[in-house]
Amino acid sequence: MTPAAFAYSRAATVDEALDLIAAGDPATRVLAGGQSLIPLMKLRLARPERLVDVGRIGELRGIRDLSGGGLAVGALTTWAALLEDPRVTRYGALADVLPVIGDVQVRNRGTIGGSLAHADPASDIAAPALALEMELVARSAARGERTIAAADFFAGAFATVLGPDEMLLEVRLLGAGRSAASAYVALPQPASGYPIAGVAVSLTGTPGGAATTGCVIGVTGVGEQQYRAYDVERSVVAGTPFADAAKTIAAGQRVASDIHADRDYRAAMAVVMARRAFDAAVARQG
Amino acid sequence: MELIHRPASAGTAATEARIAIDLVVNGERVALEVEPRRLLVDVLREDLDLTGTKVGCDTSSCGTCTVHLDGRAVKSCTVLAVQADGSAVRTVEDLAPDSEHLHPLQAAFVEHHGLQCGFCTPGMLMTALDLLARDPDPSDGEIRHAIHGNLCRCTGYQSIVASIQEGAAVMRGEPPRTWTEAHAAPRSTAPAPDR
C-alpha cells in the first residue's frame, strides 16, 4: 500500500517548521516519527496534501532536567530514548507505559510529541500524560509559545487544541514530589496491543493511601476520548475507599464498543484497571 | 476482480515531484530520486533489488520488513524513503557474504529450526540483532518481549527463541551447539514478561 500523493518539505529548525505551517492549512500535517500517521496514510484514512517533516530537528530531541526535579522531554524524543533514560523511573506511570507502547521497532521511531499530537483515543501514553499532569509546550509563528495542561490538550478522538499553525515542542514532567507515586495498568487487546482499558493513577499523601491528599486519574481506550476521572479523584480525596470510588470511573462516558470488548465489558475493565493501578501506586508510596 | 497495474499518473506532477535522497545501504552509498510517498521497503525491494526484506502485512503489525535505520530496528513499511535521507540502512543481505558463510544468528536459525516457511525470518533476524547489540545475553523473556513486533505463523516462537539464544551464545564466543545438545540443556528458563 502506498499513501496518496502529497507534497513534502523537510524543516531543519523549529522556526522553519513553524513558517511551513504558518498558513494554518488543515491539509498540511506535521510528520514526526510517522508511526501513527504513515499507517493511516497508507490506508488512505488520512490524505494530507502536504507533509512538513520535522524528524531531523535536533533541538526537539532529548531530555533535560528542570529545577525542582522535573524533566523536559523534547517532542521528538523517541520511546526508545525515554526507555533508556534512568530518570524516567521517577515517574512510575511513565516507566510502566513505555515498555508496552507499540513494539521495539515502533518505539525506535515513534515520538512522545507525535503520539500526543496524534491523540489516538486509545493511545497508552494519554493516561500517564493526564495522571502525571504533563505540561505540553506548543508554539506558532503568529501567536508565540504557550503551555497547555494535558487535561486541556485533548479535544476529542484524534483531536487536540493545537491550531493548524501550531506545533508541539516539549513535554514537561513536574517535580516528582507532586506525583510521588503513580502507576499505569492496561488490558491490551492481544493482537494490536492497544488498551481495551488503560488507567493511570497518581497519588500524593501518606503511604498506604490512608490520607490521600491528591489523586489524579487518567483513562484511555475507554471513552470517545482520553479523559480525567475528576469525580473519582474528588471522591477519593474526600475519603471514599478507592475501590468504591472507582466503580463510576466510566460513568457519563460514551464507552466504546467493538468486536473485542462491548460497552459493559470495557466499562467493567476500566474499573479493574483503575483498582490495579491504584494498588500499584500505593505499593510505590513511601 | 480485475487487477490493473497503474503507473504513477502524470496528472499530479506538482505533488509527485521526485526528491533526491542519499542512503548508505549495507555500507554502500546510493543516490536515488524518489516520490515522497514511496516507502523505504519498496525502494529497497524495487529500486535496489534487495528483496530479502519482505512485505508481509503492510500495516506495521508483522515486522518482516524490519531493517536497521542508523543502527535501530524499524519497520521499513512504515518509513518514507525521504525520511531515511542521509541515513545508514542495513538489510538482511548484509549479514552473510554467501550461503556458505552464514552469520552466527542465521546458522543458529538453521540448526535450531527457527523457521519453517521462512517469510518472517529476515525481520526476526534484524530485530534479534537490534536486541543483541544492546543486550548480548538476554533471557528467554527478554527475547520474547523484543520480538513482540514480529509475527511468525509457523513455529509457535519456541524454536525462534531457542535460535536467538544459541546465536547470541555463539556471538558471545561460546561454541555452537547442535539442536540435540541444546535440547538437553536449555540456556535460559526465565519466564516471559506479561507483554
mmCIF file with all atom_site columns, N, CA and C in Angstrom, chain A residues 127-191:
data_model
loop_
_atom_site.group_PDB
_atom_site.id
_atom_site.type_symbol
_atom_site.label_atom_id
_atom_site.label_alt_id
_atom_site.label_comp_id
_atom_site.label_asym_id
_atom_site.label_entity_id
_atom_site.label_seq_id
_atom_site.pdbx_PDB_ins_code
_atom_site.Cartn_x
_atom_site.Cartn_y
_atom_site.Cartn_z
_atom_site.occupancy
_atom_site.B_iso_or_equiv
_atom_site.pdbx_formal_charge
_atom_site.auth_seq_id
_atom_site.auth_comp_id
_atom_site.auth_asym_id
_atom_site.auth_atom_id
_atom_site.pdbx_PDB_model_num
ATOM 1   N N  . ALA A 1 127 ? -3.032  8.195  29.163 1.00 0.00 ? 127 ALA A N  1
ATOM 2   C CA . ALA A 1 127 ? -3.412  8.043  30.573 1.00 0.00 ? 127 ALA A CA 1
ATOM 3   C C  . ALA A 1 127 ? -2.320  8.569  31.509 1.00 0.00 ? 127 ALA A C  1
ATOM 4   N N  . PRO A 1 128 ? -1.048  8.157  31.332 1.00 0.00 ? 128 PRO A N  1
ATOM 5   C CA . PRO A 1 128 ? 0.003   8.751  32.165 1.00 0.00 ? 128 PRO A CA 1
ATOM 6   C C  . PRO A 1 128 ? 0.164   10.254 31.944 1.00 0.00 ? 128 PRO A C  1
ATOM 7   N N  . ALA A 1 129 ? -0.048  10.723 30.710 1.00 0.00 ? 129 ALA A N  1
ATOM 8   C CA . ALA A 1 129 ? 0.070   12.170 30.456 1.00 0.00 ? 129 ALA A CA 1
ATOM 9   C C  . ALA A 1 129 ? -0.922  12.932 31.324 1.00 0.00 ? 129 ALA A C  1
ATOM 10  N N  . LEU A 1 130 ? -2.149  12.388 31.430 1.00 0.00 ? 130 LEU A N  1
ATOM 11  C CA . LEU A 1 130 ? -3.177  13.044 32.247 1.00 0.00 ? 130 LEU A CA 1
ATOM 12  C C  . LEU A 1 130 ? -2.872  12.895 33.734 1.00 0.00 ? 130 LEU A C  1
ATOM 13  N N  . ALA A 1 131 ? -2.527  11.674 34.157 1.00 0.00 ? 131 ALA A N  1
ATOM 14  C CA . ALA A 1 131 ? -2.342  11.430 35.593 1.00 0.00 ? 131 ALA A CA 1
ATOM 15  C C  . ALA A 1 131 ? -1.115  12.144 36.138 1.00 0.00 ? 131 ALA A C  1
ATOM 16  N N  . LEU A 1 132 ? -0.072  12.242 35.320 1.00 0.00 ? 132 LEU A N  1
ATOM 17  C CA . LEU A 1 132 ? 1.152   12.921 35.772 1.00 0.00 ? 132 LEU A CA 1
ATOM 18  C C  . LEU A 1 132 ? 1.073   14.425 35.527 1.00 0.00 ? 132 LEU A C  1
ATOM 19  N N  . GLU A 1 133 ? -0.069  14.879 35.025 1.00 0.00 ? 133 GLU A N  1
ATOM 20  C CA . GLU A 1 133 ? -0.290  16.301 34.743 1.00 0.00 ? 133 GLU A CA 1
ATOM 21  C C  . GLU A 1 133 ? 0.857   16.884 33.917 1.00 0.00 ? 133 GLU A C  1
ATOM 22  N N  . MET A 1 134 ? 1.171   16.178 32.831 1.00 0.00 ? 134 MET A N  1
ATOM 23  C CA . MET A 1 134 ? 2.217   16.681 31.936 1.00 0.00 ? 134 MET A CA 1
ATOM 24  C C  . MET A 1 134 ? 1.801   18.040 31.380 1.00 0.00 ? 134 MET A C  1
ATOM 25  N N  . GLU A 1 135 ? 2.798   18.882 31.163 1.00 0.00 ? 135 GLU A N  1
ATOM 26  C CA . GLU A 1 135 ? 2.549   20.190 30.554 1.00 0.00 ? 135 GLU A CA 1
ATOM 27  C C  . GLU A 1 135 ? 3.133   20.174 29.146 1.00 0.00 ? 135 GLU A C  1
ATOM 28  N N  . LEU A 1 136 ? 2.343   20.584 28.191 1.00 0.00 ? 136 LEU A N  1
ATOM 29  C CA . LEU A 1 136 ? 2.751   20.497 26.791 1.00 0.00 ? 136 LEU A CA 1
ATOM 30  C C  . LEU A 1 136 ? 3.037   21.901 26.267 1.00 0.00 ? 136 LEU A C  1
ATOM 31  N N  . VAL A 1 137 ? 4.248   22.088 25.774 1.00 0.00 ? 137 VAL A N  1
ATOM 32  C CA . VAL A 1 137 ? 4.658   23.399 25.272 1.00 0.00 ? 137 VAL A CA 1
ATOM 33  C C  . VAL A 1 137 ? 4.492   23.415 23.763 1.00 0.00 ? 137 VAL A C  1
ATOM 34  N N  . ALA A 1 138 ? 3.700   24.371 23.275 1.00 0.00 ? 138 ALA A N  1
ATOM 35  C CA . ALA A 1 138 ? 3.433   24.486 21.846 1.00 0.00 ? 138 ALA A CA 1
ATOM 36  C C  . ALA A 1 138 ? 3.778   25.891 21.374 1.00 0.00 ? 138 ALA A C  1
ATOM 37  N N  . ARG A 1 139 ? 4.077   25.996 20.079 1.00 0.00 ? 139 ARG A N  1
ATOM 38  C CA . ARG A 1 139 ? 4.424   27.316 19.539 1.00 0.00 ? 139 ARG A CA 1
ATOM 39  C C  . ARG A 1 139 ? 3.848   27.489 18.141 1.00 0.00 ? 139 ARG A C  1
ATOM 40  N N  . SER A 1 140 ? 3.435   28.702 17.832 1.00 0.00 ? 140 SER A N  1
ATOM 41  C CA . SER A 1 140 ? 3.072   29.045 16.453 1.00 0.00 ? 140 SER A CA 1
ATOM 42  C C  . SER A 1 140 ? 3.812   30.319 16.085 1.00 0.00 ? 140 SER A C  1
ATOM 43  N N  . ALA A 1 141 ? 4.022   30.512 14.786 1.00 0.00 ? 141 ALA A N  1
ATOM 44  C CA . ALA A 1 141 ? 4.762   31.696 14.335 1.00 0.00 ? 141 ALA A CA 1
ATOM 45  C C  . ALA A 1 141 ? 4.001   32.967 14.702 1.00 0.00 ? 141 ALA A C  1
ATOM 46  N N  . ALA A 1 142 ? 2.676   32.933 14.587 1.00 0.00 ? 142 ALA A N  1
ATOM 47  C CA . ALA A 1 142 ? 1.886   34.149 14.803 1.00 0.00 ? 142 ALA A CA 1
ATOM 48  C C  . ALA A 1 142 ? 1.648   34.443 16.272 1.00 0.00 ? 142 ALA A C  1
ATOM 49  N N  . ARG A 1 143 ? 1.401   33.397 17.067 1.00 0.00 ? 143 ARG A N  1
ATOM 50  C CA . ARG A 1 143 ? 0.945   33.626 18.448 1.00 0.00 ? 143 ARG A CA 1
ATOM 51  C C  . ARG A 1 143 ? 1.988   33.278 19.501 1.00 0.00 ? 143 ARG A C  1
ATOM 52  N N  . GLY A 1 144 ? 3.141   32.817 19.077 1.00 0.00 ? 144 GLY A N  1
ATOM 53  C CA . GLY A 1 144 ? 4.196   32.535 20.034 1.00 0.00 ? 144 GLY A CA 1
ATOM 54  C C  . GLY A 1 144 ? 3.960   31.250 20.806 1.00 0.00 ? 144 GLY A C  1
ATOM 55  N N  . GLU A 1 145 ? 4.531   31.196 21.992 1.00 0.00 ? 145 GLU A N  1
ATOM 56  C CA . GLU A 1 145 ? 4.553   29.949 22.749 1.00 0.00 ? 145 GLU A CA 1
ATOM 57  C C  . GLU A 1 145 ? 3.475   29.939 23.828 1.00 0.00 ? 145 GLU A C  1
ATOM 58  N N  . ARG A 1 146 ? 2.942   28.768 24.109 1.00 0.00 ? 146 ARG A N  1
ATOM 59  C CA . ARG A 1 146 ? 2.016   28.610 25.239 1.00 0.00 ? 146 ARG A CA 1
ATOM 60  C C  . ARG A 1 146 ? 2.203   27.235 25.849 1.00 0.00 ? 146 ARG A C  1
ATOM 61  N N  . THR A 1 147 ? 1.815   27.123 27.106 1.00 0.00 ? 147 THR A N  1
ATOM 62  C CA . THR A 1 147 ? 1.905   25.853 27.813 1.00 0.00 ? 147 THR A CA 1
ATOM 63  C C  . THR A 1 147 ? 0.492   25.356 28.088 1.00 0.00 ? 147 THR A C  1
ATOM 64  N N  . ILE A 1 148 ? 0.244   24.118 27.699 1.00 0.00 ? 148 ILE A N  1
ATOM 65  C CA . ILE A 1 148 ? -1.101  23.548 27.810 1.00 0.00 ? 148 ILE A CA 1
ATOM 66  C C  . ILE A 1 148 ? -1.052  22.364 28.770 1.00 0.00 ? 148 ILE A C  1
ATOM 67  N N  . ALA A 1 149 ? -1.939  22.372 29.767 1.00 0.00 ? 149 ALA A N  1
ATOM 68  C CA . ALA A 1 149 ? -2.032  21.223 30.667 1.00 0.00 ? 149 ALA A CA 1
ATOM 69  C C  . ALA A 1 149 ? -2.605  20.039 29.895 1.00 0.00 ? 149 ALA A C  1
ATOM 70  N N  . ALA A 1 150 ? -2.116  18.833 30.191 1.00 0.00 ? 150 ALA A N  1
ATOM 71  C CA . ALA A 1 150 ? -2.598  17.646 29.476 1.00 0.00 ? 150 ALA A CA 1
ATOM 72  C C  . ALA A 1 150 ? -4.117  17.557 29.542 1.00 0.00 ? 150 ALA A C  1
ATOM 73  N N  . ALA A 1 151 ? -4.696  17.936 30.693 1.00 0.00 ? 151 ALA A N  1
ATOM 74  C CA . ALA A 1 151 ? -6.150  17.830 30.856 1.00 0.00 ? 151 ALA A CA 1
ATOM 75  C C  . ALA A 1 151 ? -6.891  18.741 29.886 1.00 0.00 ? 151 ALA A C  1
ATOM 76  N N  . ASP A 1 152 ? -6.228  19.800 29.411 1.00 0.00 ? 152 ASP A N  1
ATOM 77  C CA . ASP A 1 152 ? -6.873  20.725 28.468 1.00 0.00 ? 152 ASP A CA 1
ATOM 78  C C  . ASP A 1 152 ? -6.481  20.456 27.027 1.00 0.00 ? 152 ASP A C  1
ATOM 79  N N  . PHE A 1 153 ? -5.612  19.477 26.811 1.00 0.00 ? 153 PHE A N  1
ATOM 80  C CA . PHE A 1 153 ? -4.985  19.299 25.499 1.00 0.00 ? 153 PHE A CA 1
ATOM 81  C C  . PHE A 1 153 ? -5.850  18.505 24.523 1.00 0.00 ? 153 PHE A C  1
ATOM 82  N N  . PHE A 1 154 ? -6.449  17.416 25.031 1.00 0.00 ? 154 PHE A N  1
ATOM 83  C CA . PHE A 1 154 ? -7.212  16.543 24.139 1.00 0.00 ? 154 PHE A CA 1
ATOM 84  C C  . PHE A 1 154 ? -8.602  17.126 23.897 1.00 0.00 ? 154 PHE A C  1
ATOM 85  N N  . ALA A 1 155 ? -9.040  17.104 22.634 1.00 0.00 ? 155 ALA A N  1
ATOM 86  C CA . ALA A 1 155 ? -10.317 17.743 22.292 1.00 0.00 ? 155 ALA A CA 1
ATOM 87  C C  . ALA A 1 155 ? -11.185 16.805 21.470 1.00 0.00 ? 155 ALA A C  1
ATOM 88  N N  . GLY A 1 156 ? -11.125 15.523 21.770 1.00 0.00 ? 156 GLY A N  1
ATOM 89  C CA . GLY A 1 156 ? -11.920 14.551 21.035 1.00 0.00 ? 156 GLY A CA 1
ATOM 90  C C  . GLY A 1 156 ? -11.020 13.498 20.437 1.00 0.00 ? 156 GLY A C  1
ATOM 91  N N  . ALA A 1 157 ? -11.655 12.525 19.746 1.00 0.00 ? 157 ALA A N  1
ATOM 92  C CA . ALA A 1 157 ? -10.866 11.462 19.125 1.00 0.00 ? 157 ALA A CA 1
ATOM 93  C C  . ALA A 1 157 ? -9.987  12.050 18.033 1.00 0.00 ? 157 ALA A C  1
ATOM 94  N N  . PHE A 1 158 ? -8.708  11.814 18.101 1.00 0.00 ? 158 PHE A N  1
ATOM 95  C CA . PHE A 1 158 ? -7.737  12.310 17.124 1.00 0.00 ? 158 PHE A CA 1
ATOM 96  C C  . PHE A 1 158 ? -7.785  13.832 16.996 1.00 0.00 ? 158 PHE A C  1
ATOM 97  N N  . ALA A 1 159 ? -8.142  14.512 18.068 1.00 0.00 ? 159 ALA A N  1
ATOM 98  C CA . ALA A 1 159 ? -8.217  15.977 18.023 1.00 0.00 ? 159 ALA A CA 1
ATOM 99  C C  . ALA A 1 159 ? -7.592  16.570 19.275 1.00 0.00 ? 159 ALA A C  1
ATOM 100 N N  . THR A 1 160 ? -6.896  17.679 19.086 1.00 0.00 ? 160 THR A N  1
ATOM 101 C CA . THR A 1 160 ? -6.307  18.403 20.212 1.00 0.00 ? 160 THR A CA 1
ATOM 102 C C  . THR A 1 160 ? -6.633  19.881 20.056 1.00 0.00 ? 160 THR A C  1
ATOM 103 N N  . VAL A 1 161 ? -6.246  20.676 21.046 1.00 0.00 ? 161 VAL A N  1
ATOM 104 C CA . VAL A 1 161 ? -6.479  22.116 20.952 1.00 0.00 ? 161 VAL A CA 1
ATOM 105 C C  . VAL A 1 161 ? -5.408  22.825 20.124 1.00 0.00 ? 161 VAL A C  1
ATOM 106 N N  . LEU A 1 162 ? -4.437  22.071 19.613 1.00 0.00 ? 162 LEU A N  1
ATOM 107 C CA . LEU A 1 162 ? -3.404  22.705 18.782 1.00 0.00 ? 162 LEU A CA 1
ATOM 108 C C  . LEU A 1 162 ? -4.032  23.274 17.510 1.00 0.00 ? 162 LEU A C  1
ATOM 109 N N  . GLY A 1 163 ? -3.633  24.499 17.165 1.00 0.00 ? 163 GLY A N  1
ATOM 110 C CA . GLY A 1 163 ? -4.080  25.064 15.900 1.00 0.00 ? 163 GLY A CA 1
ATOM 111 C C  . GLY A 1 163 ? -3.301  24.448 14.754 1.00 0.00 ? 163 GLY A C  1
ATOM 112 N N  . PRO A 1 164 ? -3.807  24.596 13.513 1.00 0.00 ? 164 PRO A N  1
ATOM 113 C CA . PRO A 1 164 ? -3.094  24.027 12.367 1.00 0.00 ? 164 PRO A CA 1
ATOM 114 C C  . PRO A 1 164 ? -1.745  24.702 12.103 1.00 0.00 ? 164 PRO A C  1
ATOM 115 N N  . ASP A 1 165 ? -1.528  25.853 12.734 1.00 0.00 ? 165 ASP A N  1
ATOM 116 C CA . ASP A 1 165 ? -0.252  26.555 12.550 1.00 0.00 ? 165 ASP A CA 1
ATOM 117 C C  . ASP A 1 165 ? 0.652   26.359 13.774 1.00 0.00 ? 165 ASP A C  1
ATOM 118 N N  . GLU A 1 166 ? 0.276   25.423 14.630 1.00 0.00 ? 166 GLU A N  1
ATOM 119 C CA . GLU A 1 166 ? 0.965   25.283 15.916 1.00 0.00 ? 166 GLU A CA 1
ATOM 120 C C  . GLU A 1 166 ? 1.624   23.912 16.003 1.00 0.00 ? 166 GLU A C  1
ATOM 121 N N  . MET A 1 167 ? 2.736   23.851 16.711 1.00 0.00 ? 167 MET A N  1
ATOM 122 C CA . MET A 1 167 ? 3.478   22.593 16.814 1.00 0.00 ? 167 MET A CA 1
ATOM 123 C C  . MET A 1 167 ? 3.902   22.360 18.268 1.00 0.00 ? 167 MET A C  1
ATOM 124 N N  . LEU A 1 168 ? 3.872   21.090 18.658 1.00 0.00 ? 168 LEU A N  1
ATOM 125 C CA . LEU A 1 168 ? 4.319   20.717 19.997 1.00 0.00 ? 168 LEU A CA 1
ATOM 126 C C  . LEU A 1 168 ? 5.847   20.705 20.031 1.00 0.00 ? 168 LEU A C  1
ATOM 127 N N  . LEU A 1 169 ? 6.422   21.348 21.051 1.00 0.00 ? 169 LEU A N  1
ATOM 128 C CA . LEU A 1 169 ? 7.885   21.412 21.144 1.00 0.00 ? 169 LEU A CA 1
ATOM 129 C C  . LEU A 1 169 ? 8.440   20.563 22.268 1.00 0.00 ? 169 LEU A C  1
ATOM 130 N N  . GLU A 1 170 ? 7.703   20.519 23.374 1.00 0.00 ? 170 GLU A N  1
ATOM 131 C CA . GLU A 1 170 ? 8.289   19.915 24.571 1.00 0.00 ? 170 GLU A CA 1
ATOM 132 C C  . GLU A 1 170 ? 7.173   19.395 25.471 1.00 0.00 ? 170 GLU A C  1
ATOM 133 N N  . VAL A 1 171 ? 7.507   18.350 26.198 1.00 0.00 ? 171 VAL A N  1
ATOM 134 C CA . VAL A 1 171 ? 6.585   17.781 27.177 1.00 0.00 ? 171 VAL A CA 1
ATOM 135 C C  . VAL A 1 171 ? 7.264   17.886 28.532 1.00 0.00 ? 171 VAL A C  1
ATOM 136 N N  . ARG A 1 172 ? 6.606   18.566 29.480 1.00 0.00 ? 172 ARG A N  1
ATOM 137 C CA . ARG A 1 172 ? 7.242   18.765 30.779 1.00 0.00 ? 172 ARG A CA 1
ATOM 138 C C  . ARG A 1 172 ? 6.591   17.899 31.846 1.00 0.00 ? 172 ARG A C  1
ATOM 139 N N  . LEU A 1 173 ? 7.453   17.268 32.621 1.00 0.00 ? 173 LEU A N  1
ATOM 140 C CA . LEU A 1 173 ? 7.012   16.486 33.776 1.00 0.00 ? 173 LEU A CA 1
ATOM 141 C C  . LEU A 1 173 ? 7.401   17.265 35.006 1.00 0.00 ? 173 LEU A C  1
ATOM 142 N N  . LEU A 1 174 ? 6.434   17.430 35.892 1.00 0.00 ? 174 LEU A N  1
ATOM 143 C CA . LEU A 1 174 ? 6.690   18.247 37.077 1.00 0.00 ? 174 LEU A CA 1
ATOM 144 C C  . LEU A 1 174 ? 7.592   17.501 38.041 1.00 0.00 ? 174 LEU A C  1
ATOM 145 N N  . GLY A 1 175 ? 8.070   18.215 39.044 1.00 0.00 ? 175 GLY A N  1
ATOM 146 C CA . GLY A 1 175 ? 8.915   17.609 40.059 1.00 0.00 ? 175 GLY A CA 1
ATOM 147 C C  . GLY A 1 175 ? 8.251   16.374 40.629 1.00 0.00 ? 175 GLY A C  1
ATOM 148 N N  . ALA A 1 176 ? 9.039   15.340 40.856 1.00 0.00 ? 176 ALA A N  1
ATOM 149 C CA . ALA A 1 176 ? 8.467   14.059 41.276 1.00 0.00 ? 176 ALA A CA 1
ATOM 150 C C  . ALA A 1 176 ? 7.686   14.181 42.572 1.00 0.00 ? 176 ALA A C  1
ATOM 151 N N  . GLY A 1 177 ? 7.977   15.201 43.379 1.00 0.00 ? 177 GLY A N  1
ATOM 152 C CA . GLY A 1 177 ? 7.256   15.378 44.633 1.00 0.00 ? 177 GLY A CA 1
ATOM 153 C C  . GLY A 1 177 ? 5.770   15.539 44.457 1.00 0.00 ? 177 GLY A C  1
ATOM 154 N N  . ARG A 1 178 ? 5.406   16.165 43.321 1.00 0.00 ? 178 ARG A N  1
ATOM 155 C CA . ARG A 1 178 ? 3.995   16.412 43.095 1.00 0.00 ? 178 ARG A CA 1
ATOM 156 C C  . ARG A 1 178 ? 3.251   15.141 42.674 1.00 0.00 ? 178 ARG A C  1
ATOM 157 N N  . SER A 1 179 ? 3.977   14.188 42.164 1.00 0.00 ? 179 SER A N  1
ATOM 158 C CA . SER A 1 179 ? 3.336   12.918 41.822 1.00 0.00 ? 179 SER A CA 1
ATOM 159 C C  . SER A 1 179 ? 4.209   11.813 42.393 1.00 0.00 ? 179 SER A C  1
ATOM 160 N N  . ALA A 1 180 ? 4.221   11.760 43.691 1.00 0.00 ? 180 ALA A N  1
ATOM 161 C CA . ALA A 1 180 ? 5.180   10.914 44.388 1.00 0.00 ? 180 ALA A CA 1
ATOM 162 C C  . ALA A 1 180 ? 5.054   9.446  44.018 1.00 0.00 ? 180 ALA A C  1
ATOM 163 N N  . ALA A 1 181 ? 3.854   9.004  43.762 1.00 0.00 ? 181 ALA A N  1
ATOM 164 C CA . ALA A 1 181 ? 3.670   7.588  43.465 1.00 0.00 ? 181 ALA A CA 1
ATOM 165 C C  . ALA A 1 181 ? 2.599   7.446  42.398 1.00 0.00 ? 181 ALA A C  1
ATOM 166 N N  . SER A 1 182 ? 2.952   6.789  41.304 1.00 0.00 ? 182 SER A N  1
ATOM 167 C CA . SER A 1 182 ? 1.979   6.632  40.227 1.00 0.00 ? 182 SER A CA 1
ATOM 168 C C  . SER A 1 182 ? 2.188   5.293  39.543 1.00 0.00 ? 182 SER A C  1
ATOM 169 N N  . ALA A 1 183 ? 1.175   4.862  38.827 1.00 0.00 ? 183 ALA A N  1
ATOM 170 C CA . ALA A 1 183 ? 1.263   3.596  38.094 1.00 0.00 ? 183 ALA A CA 1
ATOM 171 C C  . ALA A 1 183 ? 0.286   3.620  36.938 1.00 0.00 ? 183 ALA A C  1
ATOM 172 N N  . TYR A 1 184 ? 0.579   2.826  35.918 1.00 0.00 ? 184 TYR A N  1
ATOM 173 C CA . TYR A 1 184 ? -0.313  2.655  34.769 1.00 0.00 ? 184 TYR A CA 1
ATOM 174 C C  . TYR A 1 184 ? -0.534  1.168  34.554 1.00 0.00 ? 184 TYR A C  1
ATOM 175 N N  . VAL A 1 185 ? -1.789  0.780  34.444 1.00 0.00 ? 185 VAL A N  1
ATOM 176 C CA . VAL A 1 185 ? -2.121  -0.618 34.172 1.00 0.00 ? 185 VAL A CA 1
ATOM 177 C C  . VAL A 1 185 ? -3.148  -0.652 33.040 1.00 0.00 ? 185 VAL A C  1
ATOM 178 N N  . ALA A 1 186 ? -2.925  -1.521 32.071 1.00 0.00 ? 186 ALA A N  1
ATOM 179 C CA . ALA A 1 186 ? -3.842  -1.608 30.930 1.00 0.00 ? 186 ALA A CA 1
ATOM 180 C C  . ALA A 1 186 ? -4.168  -3.057 30.626 1.00 0.00 ? 186 ALA A C  1
ATOM 181 N N  . LEU A 1 187 ? -5.347  -3.254 30.052 1.00 0.00 ? 187 LEU A N  1
ATOM 182 C CA . LEU A 1 187 ? -5.710  -4.548 29.474 1.00 0.00 ? 187 LEU A CA 1
ATOM 183 C C  . LEU A 1 187 ? -5.521  -4.409 27.970 1.00 0.00 ? 187 LEU A C  1
ATOM 184 N N  . PRO A 1 188 ? -4.468  -5.017 27.403 1.00 0.00 ? 188 PRO A N  1
ATOM 185 C CA . PRO A 1 188 ? -4.248  -4.835 25.969 1.00 0.00 ? 188 PRO A CA 1
ATOM 186 C C  . PRO A 1 188 ? -5.129  -5.764 25.144 1.00 0.00 ? 188 PRO A C  1
ATOM 187 N N  . GLN A 1 189 ? -5.572  -5.257 24.000 1.00 0.00 ? 189 GLN A N  1
ATOM 188 C CA . GLN A 1 189 ? -6.183  -6.127 23.005 1.00 0.00 ? 189 GLN A CA 1
ATOM 189 C C  . GLN A 1 189 ? -5.028  -6.959 22.450 1.00 0.00 ? 189 GLN A C  1
ATOM 190 N N  . PRO A 1 190 ? -5.110  -8.296 22.527 1.00 0.00 ? 190 PRO A N  1
ATOM 191 C CA . PRO A 1 190 ? -3.896  -9.094 22.304 1.00 0.00 ? 190 PRO A CA 1
ATOM 192 C C  . PRO A 1 190 ? -3.240  -8.912 20.939 1.00 0.00 ? 190 PRO A C  1
ATOM 193 N N  . ALA A 1 191 ? -4.020  -8.697 19.882 1.00 0.00 ? 191 ALA A N  1
ATOM 194 C CA . ALA A 1 191 ? -3.405  -8.589 18.560 1.00 0.00 ? 191 ALA A CA 1
ATOM 195 C C  . ALA A 1 191 ? -2.760  -7.226 18.340 1.00 0.00 ? 191 ALA A C  1
#
